[in-house]
Amino acid sequence: MKIKAYAVQAPKEKLLPFSYEAGELLADEVEITISHCGICHSDLHLMDNDWGISKYPLVPGHEIIGEVSAVGTKVTLASIGQRVGLGWQCGACLRCEWCLQGQENLCQQHQATAVAHHGGFAEKVRAHERFVFTIPENLSSETAAPLLCAGITVYSPIKIYNVKPHMRIGIIGIGGLGHLALQFYRALGCEVTAFSTSPVKEKEAMELGANFFVDVQDSAFMKNYTSRYDFILSTTPGYLDIEHYLNLLRPNGKICIVGVAPPIKVSVGTLINGNKTICGSGIGDTQTIREMLDFAAKNNIAARIKTFPMSDANFACDAVRNNSVRYRAVLTR
Ligand code: NAP
Ligand code: ZN
């Protein structure tokens, strides 16, 4: 079966119409006919081969919602006609210690939707049934699509690093990930500060759940917020002034990096004084994805989106690059 899609043929090139032969559906695979696909900044990193892992032609897209249109002979977890979502991960070995513990995102043979095969800027996509999720009824498809990557990426650190409602939280970068983080951490009961390079986002950041908004380009900002935070989540793909943020942590505080920023340099004294931790987190496991979707449905958490027809994918990607989308671009078919 031929699948119509949009692909880049080489780094930094524009997306062009493209079709590929999908072959036979594997016994454990689900085929999704896509209705919506969010544009994550990771799609831009992949299109540009920023991480050296891209294979061309490359069909980006890993925040996918659609309807199950075919199932392999051994599939038991999905049925035709069901509304489902698929995120960054589409496969894993399912036998290693991490997969057996339900932490498939840590599997060494982890497969990514737009890397291992073609992604969601397309009419259809396929994935192992384990990575295909039912979407709660009260979530709309267009606002739920970004939950499949951005949502789980900011939610999972709550579980991994034991974030509690009494904590003071900082969120660096109020884009696709960051604007969902404001909502999740506020819904959890935390006090939340938005750290942004865009003062124009202040009003909306407060509406989304921030208690405080800090323009990081205002050099006086540091003084007021020193030693205040239990947990800071960095979503920025831009320069991360790690020393500044370590100084904003209380003793035992942690800064968790999820945004793929350029390399950081740290003086060890900043870590030693006050038992500070720098940690990272990659997407989330399948159980936590289900929990995150449920939490979003119960707490009315929804991405603020701008929709674009899939045929305008180049225009939409440029808008994400320019930081002009409030707050997630979602392609529709
Ligand atoms: P996005 O929608 O483009 O938002 C990024 C935000 O970071 C911007 O809105 C901006 O917020 C801030 N920013 C500051 N300096 C920037 C710069 N030089 N370039 C771009 N943004 C800058 O991106 P996203 O989809 O949220 O993704 C953010 C990062 O997370 C990317 O690196 C992506 O690859 C990564 N990611 C990681 C995982 C994981 O598993 N760890 C999963 C998904 C995405 P302000 O205007 O508020 O400053
Ligand atoms: Zn992503």
mmCIF file of C-alpha atoms and ligand atoms in Angstrom:
data_model
loop_
_atom_site.group_PDB
_atom_site.id
_atom_site.type_symbol
_atom_site.label_atom_id
_atom_site.label_comp_id
_atom_site.label_asym_id
_atom_site.label_seq_id
_atom_site.Cartn_x
_atom_site.Cartn_y
_atom_site.Cartn_z
ATOM 1 C CA MET A 1 0.000 0.000 0.000
ATOM 2 C CA LYS A 2 1.285 3.487 -0.937
ATOM 3 C CA ILE A 3 1.139 6.127 1.803
ATOM 4 C CA LYS A 4 1.078 9.826 0.859
ATOM 5 C CA ALA A 5 3.243 12.047 3.036
ATOM 6 C CA TYR A 6 5.500 15.115 3.192
ATOM 7 C CA ALA A 7 9.232 14.522 3.415
ATOM 8 C CA VAL A 8 12.498 16.428 3.461
ATOM 9 C CA GLN A 9 15.103 14.919 1.150
ATOM 10 C CA ALA A 10 18.184 16.437 2.840
ATOM 11 C CA PRO A 11 19.021 18.599 5.886
ATOM 12 C CA LYS A 12 17.559 22.146 5.888
ATOM 13 C CA GLU A 13 15.463 21.471 2.771
ATOM 14 C CA LYS A 14 11.730 22.138 2.473
ATOM 15 C CA LEU A 15 9.096 19.442 2.837
ATOM 16 C CA LEU A 16 7.825 18.085 -0.473
ATOM 17 C CA PRO A 17 5.006 15.677 -1.316
ATOM 18 C CA PHE A 18 6.314 12.137 -1.098
ATOM 19 C CA SER A 19 4.804 8.668 -1.104
ATOM 20 C CA TYR A 20 6.194 5.378 0.062
ATOM 21 C CA GLU A 21 5.324 1.694 -0.072
ATOM 22 C CA ALA A 22 4.346 0.613 3.438
ATOM 23 C CA GLY A 23 4.523 -3.136 2.741
ATOM 24 C CA GLU A 24 2.531 -5.703 4.633
ATOM 25 C CA LEU A 25 1.143 -4.793 8.058
ATOM 26 C CA LEU A 26 3.014 -6.799 10.699
ATOM 27 C CA ALA A 27 1.043 -9.075 13.028
ATOM 28 C CA ASP A 28 1.562 -6.810 16.069
ATOM 29 C CA GLU A 29 1.145 -3.500 14.213
ATOM 30 C CA VAL A 30 -1.680 -0.988 14.158
ATOM 31 C CA GLU A 31 -2.273 1.268 11.174
ATOM 32 C CA ILE A 32 -3.577 4.746 11.978
ATOM 33 C CA THR A 33 -5.269 7.028 9.479
ATOM 34 C CA ILE A 34 -4.061 10.399 10.697
ATOM 35 C CA SER A 35 -6.387 13.322 11.412
ATOM 36 C CA HIS A 36 -3.978 15.563 13.377
ATOM 37 C CA CYS A 37 -0.230 15.833 13.903
ATOM 38 C CA GLY A 38 1.505 18.362 16.153
ATOM 39 C CA ILE A 39 4.844 19.917 15.206
ATOM 40 C CA CYS A 40 7.364 19.355 17.981
ATOM 41 C CA HIS A 41 10.675 21.214 17.964
ATOM 42 C CA SER A 42 12.280 17.742 17.744
ATOM 43 C CA ASP A 43 10.795 17.491 14.232
ATOM 44 C CA LEU A 44 12.833 20.572 13.299
ATOM 45 C CA HIS A 45 15.965 19.071 14.891
ATOM 46 C CA LEU A 46 15.341 15.875 12.862
ATOM 47 C CA MET A 47 14.646 17.699 9.597
ATOM 48 C CA ASP A 48 17.938 19.599 10.031
ATOM 49 C CA ASN A 49 19.836 16.475 11.225
ATOM 50 C CA ASP A 50 20.915 18.381 14.370
ATOM 51 C CA TRP A 51 21.427 15.078 16.195
ATOM 52 C CA GLY A 52 23.144 13.133 13.390
ATOM 53 C CA ILE A 53 20.450 10.404 13.450
ATOM 54 C CA SER A 54 18.234 11.496 10.570
ATOM 55 C CA LYS A 55 17.692 9.286 7.539
ATOM 56 C CA TYR A 56 16.350 10.817 4.336
ATOM 57 C CA PRO A 57 13.804 11.006 2.855
ATOM 58 C CA LEU A 58 12.514 11.929 6.323
ATOM 59 C CA VAL A 59 8.812 12.236 7.114
ATOM 60 C CA PRO A 60 8.583 14.147 10.414
ATOM 61 C CA GLY A 61 5.712 14.049 12.898
ATOM 62 C CA HIS A 62 5.278 12.201 16.171
ATOM 63 C CA GLU A 63 2.317 13.860 17.904
ATOM 64 C CA ILE A 64 -0.299 11.887 16.079
ATOM 65 C CA ILE A 65 -4.037 11.411 16.517
ATOM 66 C CA GLY A 66 -6.150 9.394 14.126
ATOM 67 C CA GLU A 67 -8.397 6.438 13.660
ATOM 68 C CA VAL A 68 -7.332 2.812 13.560
ATOM 69 C CA SER A 69 -7.805 1.707 9.943
ATOM 70 C CA ALA A 70 -6.162 -1.749 10.070
ATOM 71 C CA VAL A 71 -4.783 -4.115 12.684
ATOM 72 C CA GLY A 72 -2.289 -6.971 12.412
ATOM 73 C CA THR A 73 -3.416 -10.537 13.059
ATOM 74 C CA LYS A 74 -2.078 -10.615 16.642
ATOM 75 C CA VAL A 75 -3.276 -7.180 17.769
ATOM 76 C CA THR A 76 -5.524 -7.243 20.838
ATOM 77 C CA LEU A 77 -5.089 -3.712 22.225
ATOM 78 C CA ALA A 78 -6.704 -1.718 19.399
ATOM 79 C CA SER A 79 -9.654 -2.136 17.092
ATOM 80 C CA ILE A 80 -10.686 -0.650 13.778
ATOM 81 C CA GLY A 81 -12.486 2.702 14.081
ATOM 82 C CA GLN A 82 -11.036 3.535 17.514
ATOM 83 C CA ARG A 83 -9.552 7.032 18.055
ATOM 84 C CA VAL A 84 -5.938 6.649 19.116
ATOM 85 C CA GLY A 85 -2.686 8.530 19.576
ATOM 86 C CA LEU A 86 0.956 7.771 18.826
ATOM 87 C CA GLY A 87 3.962 9.696 20.110
ATOM 88 C CA TRP A 88 7.750 9.675 19.748
ATOM 89 C CA GLN A 89 8.157 5.957 20.401
ATOM 90 C CA CYS A 90 6.751 3.363 17.992
ATOM 91 C CA GLY A 91 8.701 0.250 19.001
ATOM 92 C CA ALA A 92 11.130 -1.435 21.408
ATOM 93 C CA CYS A 93 12.654 -4.885 21.927
ATOM 94 C CA LEU A 94 9.991 -5.718 24.574
ATOM 95 C CA ARG A 95 12.402 -8.253 26.161
ATOM 96 C CA CYS A 96 15.104 -6.248 27.956
ATOM 97 C CA GLU A 97 14.996 -5.418 31.667
ATOM 98 C CA TRP A 98 13.589 -1.939 30.905
ATOM 99 C CA CYS A 99 10.815 -3.164 28.620
ATOM 100 C CA LEU A 100 9.892 -5.890 31.112
ATOM 101 C CA GLN A 101 9.587 -3.233 33.840
ATOM 102 C CA GLY A 102 7.350 -1.133 31.589
ATOM 103 C CA GLN A 103 10.051 1.482 30.969
ATOM 104 C CA GLU A 104 10.175 0.910 27.215
ATOM 105 C CA ASN A 105 11.464 4.443 26.642
ATOM 106 C CA LEU A 106 14.776 3.329 28.186
ATOM 107 C CA CYS A 107 15.158 0.310 25.862
ATOM 108 C CA GLN A 108 18.420 0.342 23.896
ATOM 109 C CA GLN A 109 16.465 -0.768 20.823
ATOM 110 C CA HIS A 110 13.848 1.928 21.281
ATOM 111 C CA GLN A 111 12.430 3.026 17.916
ATOM 112 C CA ALA A 112 11.286 6.549 17.190
ATOM 113 C CA THR A 113 8.287 7.249 14.990
ATOM 114 C CA ALA A 114 9.994 9.685 12.594
ATOM 115 C CA VAL A 115 13.435 8.030 12.736
ATOM 116 C CA ALA A 116 12.910 4.257 12.583
ATOM 117 C CA HIS A 117 10.276 4.741 9.914
ATOM 118 C CA HIS A 118 8.250 7.523 8.353
ATOM 119 C CA GLY A 119 6.282 9.768 10.684
ATOM 120 C CA GLY A 120 3.009 11.606 10.969
ATOM 121 C CA PHE A 121 3.162 14.329 8.292
ATOM 122 C CA ALA A 122 1.273 11.739 6.277
ATOM 123 C CA GLU A 123 -2.108 10.162 5.667
ATOM 124 C CA LYS A 124 -1.219 7.029 7.636
ATOM 125 C CA VAL A 125 1.355 5.694 10.073
ATOM 126 C CA ARG A 126 2.019 2.322 11.669
ATOM 127 C CA ALA A 127 3.306 1.313 15.098
ATOM 128 C CA HIS A 128 3.537 -1.642 17.462
ATOM 129 C CA GLU A 129 0.229 -1.893 19.344
ATOM 130 C CA ARG A 130 1.970 -1.267 22.689
ATOM 131 C CA PHE A 131 2.698 2.353 21.674
ATOM 132 C CA VAL A 132 -0.788 3.189 20.443
ATOM 133 C CA PHE A 133 -2.999 4.881 23.054
ATOM 134 C CA THR A 134 -6.728 5.331 23.432
ATOM 135 C CA ILE A 135 -7.598 9.029 23.768
ATOM 136 C CA PRO A 136 -10.050 9.926 26.566
ATOM 137 C CA GLU A 137 -13.409 11.022 25.138
ATOM 138 C CA ASN A 138 -13.431 14.559 26.526
ATOM 139 C CA LEU A 139 -10.098 15.495 24.917
ATOM 140 C CA SER A 140 -10.439 17.015 21.454
ATOM 141 C CA SER A 141 -8.143 15.509 18.825
ATOM 142 C CA GLU A 142 -6.479 18.795 17.915
ATOM 143 C CA THR A 143 -5.627 19.789 21.475
ATOM 144 C CA ALA A 144 -4.710 16.239 22.524
ATOM 145 C CA ALA A 145 -2.197 15.593 19.713
ATOM 146 C CA PRO A 146 0.576 17.616 21.450
ATOM 147 C CA LEU A 147 0.105 15.569 24.628
ATOM 148 C CA LEU A 148 1.609 12.529 22.867
ATOM 149 C CA CYS A 149 5.105 14.040 22.952
ATOM 150 C CA ALA A 150 5.155 17.490 24.595
ATOM 151 C CA GLY A 151 2.665 16.432 27.272
ATOM 152 C CA ILE A 152 4.375 13.223 28.340
ATOM 153 C CA THR A 153 7.829 14.841 28.220
ATOM 154 C CA VAL A 154 6.874 17.441 30.816
ATOM 155 C CA TYR A 155 4.628 15.107 32.861
ATOM 156 C CA SER A 156 7.047 12.193 33.230
ATOM 157 C CA PRO A 157 9.608 14.148 35.364
ATOM 158 C CA ILE A 158 6.872 14.595 37.994
ATOM 159 C CA LYS A 159 6.945 10.816 38.487
ATOM 160 C CA ILE A 160 10.651 10.185 37.981
ATOM 161 C CA TYR A 161 11.858 12.991 40.242
ATOM 162 C CA ASN A 162 9.064 12.843 42.806
ATOM 163 C CA VAL A 163 7.649 16.325 42.314
ATOM 164 C CA LYS A 164 5.099 17.131 45.046
ATOM 165 C CA PRO A 165 2.270 19.695 45.246
ATOM 166 C CA HIS A 166 4.011 21.808 47.926
ATOM 167 C CA MET A 167 7.020 22.430 45.685
ATOM 168 C CA ARG A 168 8.086 25.620 43.945
ATOM 169 C CA ILE A 169 8.677 24.939 40.269
ATOM 170 C CA GLY A 170 10.358 26.896 37.480
ATOM 171 C CA ILE A 171 9.615 26.228 33.799
ATOM 172 C CA ILE A 172 12.194 27.529 31.311
ATOM 173 C CA GLY A 173 10.858 28.185 27.794
ATOM 174 C CA ILE A 174 7.147 28.698 27.207
ATOM 175 C CA GLY A 175 6.671 26.949 23.876
ATOM 176 C CA GLY A 176 4.983 23.634 23.046
ATOM 177 C CA LEU A 177 6.426 21.760 26.026
ATOM 178 C CA GLY A 178 6.588 24.702 28.408
ATOM 179 C CA HIS A 179 2.980 25.857 28.059
ATOM 180 C CA LEU A 180 1.782 22.326 28.865
ATOM 181 C CA ALA A 181 4.204 22.163 31.803
ATOM 182 C CA LEU A 182 2.621 25.313 33.273
ATOM 183 C CA GLN A 183 -0.754 23.561 33.164
ATOM 184 C CA PHE A 184 0.377 20.170 34.508
ATOM 185 C CA TYR A 185 2.482 21.480 37.416
ATOM 186 C CA ARG A 186 -0.170 24.016 38.428
ATOM 187 C CA ALA A 187 -2.882 21.333 38.293
ATOM 188 C CA LEU A 188 -0.704 19.219 40.556
ATOM 189 C CA GLY A 189 -0.834 22.051 43.096
ATOM 190 C CA CYS A 190 2.667 23.468 42.710
ATOM 191 C CA GLU A 191 3.646 27.135 42.699
ATOM 192 C CA VAL A 192 4.891 27.736 39.149
ATOM 193 C CA THR A 193 7.193 30.380 37.637
ATOM 194 C CA ALA A 194 7.567 30.833 33.882
ATOM 195 C CA PHE A 195 11.077 31.808 32.717
ATOM 196 C CA SER A 196 10.769 33.181 29.212
ATOM 197 C CA THR A 197 12.692 35.151 26.618
ATOM 198 C CA SER A 198 9.362 36.552 25.353
ATOM 199 C CA PRO A 199 7.775 39.189 27.624
ATOM 200 C CA VAL A 200 4.743 39.224 25.280
ATOM 201 C CA LYS A 201 3.839 35.781 26.635
ATOM 202 C CA GLU A 202 3.342 37.017 30.208
ATOM 203 C CA LYS A 203 -0.452 37.396 30.206
ATOM 204 C CA GLU A 204 -1.055 34.032 28.567
ATOM 205 C CA ALA A 205 1.503 32.286 30.785
ATOM 206 C CA MET A 206 -0.434 33.520 33.827
ATOM 207 C CA GLU A 207 -3.715 32.292 32.287
ATOM 208 C CA LEU A 208 -2.110 28.903 31.653
ATOM 209 C CA GLY A 209 -1.130 28.497 35.298
ATOM 210 C CA ALA A 210 1.999 30.496 36.084
ATOM 211 C CA ASN A 211 2.003 32.251 39.458
ATOM 212 C CA PHE A 212 4.985 34.360 38.390
ATOM 213 C CA PHE A 213 6.513 35.335 35.062
ATOM 214 C CA VAL A 214 10.200 36.202 34.679
ATOM 215 C CA ASP A 215 11.674 37.822 31.584
ATOM 216 C CA VAL A 216 15.057 36.077 31.536
ATOM 217 C CA GLN A 217 16.583 38.915 29.549
ATOM 218 C CA ASP A 218 16.043 41.262 32.491
ATOM 219 C CA SER A 219 19.346 40.950 34.342
ATOM 220 C CA ALA A 220 17.783 41.931 37.681
ATOM 221 C CA PHE A 221 15.591 38.798 37.601
ATOM 222 C CA MET A 222 18.152 36.616 39.360
ATOM 223 C CA LYS A 223 18.223 38.527 42.628
ATOM 224 C CA ASN A 224 14.527 38.137 43.418
ATOM 225 C CA TYR A 225 14.439 34.408 42.768
ATOM 226 C CA THR A 226 17.686 33.125 44.275
ATOM 227 C CA SER A 227 17.397 29.908 46.360
ATOM 228 C CA ARG A 228 13.657 29.669 45.724
ATOM 229 C CA TYR A 229 12.988 26.580 43.634
ATOM 230 C CA ASP A 230 12.716 22.886 44.444
ATOM 231 C CA PHE A 231 12.564 21.824 40.812
ATOM 232 C CA ILE A 232 13.263 23.604 37.536
ATOM 233 C CA LEU A 233 12.309 22.062 34.198
ATOM 234 C CA SER A 234 14.202 23.372 31.187
ATOM 235 C CA THR A 235 12.400 22.999 27.869
ATOM 236 C CA THR A 236 14.486 25.450 25.862
ATOM 237 C CA PRO A 237 16.338 24.322 22.727
ATOM 238 C CA GLY A 238 18.336 27.566 23.029
ATOM 239 C CA TYR A 239 21.268 28.519 25.259
ATOM 240 C CA LEU A 240 20.756 27.371 28.858
ATOM 241 C CA ASP A 241 22.532 29.498 31.473
ATOM 242 C CA ILE A 242 22.839 26.563 33.858
ATOM 243 C CA GLU A 243 24.830 28.415 36.549
ATOM 244 C CA HIS A 244 22.092 31.042 36.848
ATOM 245 C CA TYR A 245 19.405 28.456 37.283
ATOM 246 C CA LEU A 246 21.428 26.363 39.747
ATOM 247 C CA ASN A 247 21.592 29.504 41.889
ATOM 248 C CA LEU A 248 17.813 29.701 41.823
ATOM 249 C CA LEU A 249 17.524 26.215 43.390
ATOM 250 C CA ARG A 250 17.002 25.663 47.113
ATOM 251 C CA PRO A 251 19.269 23.107 48.811
ATOM 252 C CA ASN A 252 18.513 19.621 47.449
ATOM 253 C CA GLY A 253 16.944 21.246 44.393
ATOM 254 C CA LYS A 254 17.029 19.710 40.930
ATOM 255 C CA ILE A 255 17.134 21.091 37.428
ATOM 256 C CA CYS A 256 15.731 18.634 34.906
ATOM 257 C CA ILE A 257 16.664 19.221 31.288
ATOM 258 C CA VAL A 258 14.256 18.029 28.609
ATOM 259 C CA GLY A 259 14.890 20.680 25.946
ATOM 260 C CA VAL A 260 17.799 19.735 23.706
ATOM 261 C CA ALA A 261 19.962 22.785 24.421
ATOM 262 C CA PRO A 262 23.589 23.216 23.309
ATOM 263 C CA PRO A 263 26.182 21.654 25.659
ATOM 264 C CA ILE A 264 26.340 23.110 29.167
ATOM 265 C CA LYS A 265 29.357 23.855 31.356
ATOM 266 C CA VAL A 266 29.072 23.732 35.128
ATOM 267 C CA SER A 267 31.482 24.655 37.905
ATOM 268 C CA VAL A 268 31.323 21.779 40.370
ATOM 269 C CA GLY A 269 31.143 24.126 43.369
ATOM 270 C CA THR A 270 27.675 25.221 42.235
ATOM 271 C CA LEU A 271 26.528 21.609 42.495
ATOM 272 C CA ILE A 272 28.337 20.790 45.744
ATOM 273 C CA ASN A 273 27.036 23.794 47.676
ATOM 274 C CA GLY A 274 23.456 22.852 48.492
ATOM 275 C CA ASN A 275 23.397 19.279 47.135
ATOM 276 C CA LYS A 276 22.112 20.370 43.721
ATOM 277 C CA THR A 277 21.267 17.922 40.945
ATOM 278 C CA ILE A 278 21.257 18.315 37.174
ATOM 279 C CA CYS A 279 19.212 15.552 35.543
ATOM 280 C CA GLY A 280 17.464 14.776 32.305
ATOM 281 C CA SER A 281 14.360 13.012 31.069
ATOM 282 C CA GLY A 282 13.317 11.512 27.734
ATOM 283 C CA ILE A 283 9.608 11.245 26.790
ATOM 284 C CA GLY A 284 7.985 8.724 29.199
ATOM 285 C CA ASP A 285 6.908 5.102 29.533
ATOM 286 C CA THR A 286 3.636 3.682 28.277
ATOM 287 C CA GLN A 287 1.946 3.486 31.697
ATOM 288 C CA THR A 288 2.852 7.114 32.413
ATOM 289 C CA ILE A 289 1.490 8.145 28.999
ATOM 290 C CA ARG A 290 -1.865 6.580 29.903
ATOM 291 C CA GLU A 291 -1.774 8.264 33.317
ATOM 292 C CA MET A 292 -0.858 11.632 31.732
ATOM 293 C CA LEU A 293 -3.781 11.414 29.279
ATOM 294 C CA ASP A 294 -6.131 10.617 32.161
ATOM 295 C CA PHE A 295 -4.714 13.465 34.287
ATOM 296 C CA ALA A 296 -5.129 15.874 31.354
ATOM 297 C CA ALA A 297 -8.710 14.739 30.790
ATOM 298 C CA LYS A 298 -9.619 15.138 34.494
ATOM 299 C CA ASN A 299 -7.919 18.528 34.860
ATOM 300 C CA ASN A 300 -9.034 20.114 31.562
ATOM 301 C CA ILE A 301 -5.453 20.356 30.337
ATOM 302 C CA ALA A 302 -5.335 21.175 26.644
ATOM 303 C CA ALA A 303 -2.671 22.448 24.330
ATOM 304 C CA ARG A 304 -3.235 25.957 22.980
ATOM 305 C CA ILE A 305 -2.896 25.386 19.302
ATOM 306 C CA LYS A 306 -2.839 26.928 15.873
ATOM 307 C CA THR A 307 -3.999 24.567 13.163
ATOM 308 C CA PHE A 308 -2.601 24.441 9.625
ATOM 309 C CA PRO A 309 -3.662 22.180 6.755
ATOM 310 C CA MET A 310 -0.976 19.537 6.214
ATOM 311 C CA SER A 311 -0.328 21.019 2.768
ATOM 312 C CA ASP A 312 0.954 24.142 4.618
ATOM 313 C CA ALA A 313 3.487 22.124 6.669
ATOM 314 C CA ASN A 314 6.446 24.255 5.478
ATOM 315 C CA PHE A 315 4.718 27.447 6.540
ATOM 316 C CA ALA A 316 3.817 25.885 9.906
ATOM 317 C CA CYS A 317 7.392 24.651 10.507
ATOM 318 C CA ASP A 318 8.745 28.143 9.744
ATOM 319 C CA ALA A 319 6.303 29.602 12.254
ATOM 320 C CA VAL A 320 7.620 27.171 14.917
ATOM 321 C CA ARG A 321 11.210 28.129 14.036
ATOM 322 C CA ASN A 322 10.314 31.813 14.446
ATOM 323 C CA ASN A 323 8.789 31.187 17.887
ATOM 324 C CA SER A 324 5.595 32.785 16.598
ATOM 325 C CA VAL A 325 3.141 29.936 17.271
ATOM 326 C CA ARG A 326 1.076 30.185 20.440
ATOM 327 C CA TYR A 327 1.790 27.490 21.551
ATOM 328 C CA ARG A 328 1.714 24.389 19.333
ATOM 329 C CA ALA A 329 1.241 24.107 15.591
ATOM 330 C CA VAL A 330 -1.018 21.188 14.689
ATOM 331 C CA LEU A 331 -1.384 19.927 11.120
ATOM 332 C CA THR A 332 -4.829 18.715 10.073
ATOM 333 C CA ARG A 333 -5.936 16.440 7.269
HETATM 334 P P1 NAP B 1 9.093 25.093 20.928
HETATM 335 O O1 NAP B 1 7.623 24.902 20.861
HETATM 336 O O2 NAP B 1 9.790 25.692 19.773
HETATM 337 O O3 NAP B 1 9.367 25.961 22.252
HETATM 338 C C1 NAP B 1 10.650 26.220 22.713
HETATM 339 C C2 NAP B 1 10.629 27.487 23.567
HETATM 340 O O4 NAP B 1 11.932 27.670 24.106
HETATM 341 C C3 NAP B 1 10.328 28.740 22.777
HETATM 342 O O5 NAP B 1 8.949 28.992 22.658
HETATM 343 C C4 NAP B 1 11.013 29.790 23.615
HETATM 344 O O6 NAP B 1 10.184 30.100 24.743
HETATM 345 C C5 NAP B 1 12.214 29.063 24.209
HETATM 346 N N1 NAP B 1 13.453 29.395 23.534
HETATM 347 C C6 NAP B 1 14.449 30.149 24.083
HETATM 348 N N2 NAP B 1 15.491 30.255 23.258
HETATM 349 C C7 NAP B 1 15.182 29.577 22.137
HETATM 350 C C8 NAP B 1 15.856 29.351 20.926
HETATM 351 N N3 NAP B 1 17.101 29.808 20.676
HETATM 352 N N4 NAP B 1 15.236 28.624 19.970
HETATM 353 C C9 NAP B 1 13.990 28.150 20.185
HETATM 354 N N5 NAP B 1 13.305 28.330 21.347
HETATM 355 C C10 NAP B 1 13.891 29.043 22.316
HETATM 356 O O7 NAP B 1 9.828 23.724 21.231
HETATM 357 P P2 NAP B 1 9.238 22.426 21.970
HETATM 358 O O8 NAP B 1 8.512 21.594 21.000
HETATM 359 O O9 NAP B 1 8.606 22.857 23.233
HETATM 360 O O10 NAP B 1 10.614 21.620 22.270
HETATM 361 C C11 NAP B 1 11.561 22.173 23.135
HETATM 362 C C12 NAP B 1 12.807 21.310 23.179
HETATM 363 O O11 NAP B 1 12.477 20.071 23.812
HETATM 364 C C13 NAP B 1 13.412 20.931 21.831
HETATM 365 O O12 NAP B 1 14.806 20.938 21.932
HETATM 366 C C14 NAP B 1 12.922 19.508 21.618
HETATM 367 O O13 NAP B 1 13.736 18.763 20.755
HETATM 368 C C15 NAP B 1 12.977 18.998 23.026
HETATM 369 N N6 NAP B 1 12.165 17.812 23.303
HETATM 370 C C16 NAP B 1 12.710 16.879 24.130
HETATM 371 C C17 NAP B 1 11.965 15.780 24.474
HETATM 372 C C18 NAP B 1 12.531 14.769 25.436
HETATM 373 O O14 NAP B 1 12.065 13.639 25.426
HETATM 374 N N7 NAP B 1 13.466 15.156 26.275
HETATM 375 C C19 NAP B 1 10.682 15.603 23.947
HETATM 376 C C20 NAP B 1 10.157 16.589 23.131
HETATM 377 C C21 NAP B 1 10.902 17.709 22.809
HETATM 378 P P3 NAP B 1 10.188 31.592 25.350
HETATM 379 O O15 NAP B 1 9.712 32.454 24.214
HETATM 380 O O16 NAP B 1 9.236 31.485 26.477
HETATM 381 O O17 NAP B 1 11.589 31.869 25.785
HETATM 382 ZN ZN ZN B 2 8.508 15.619 20.290
#
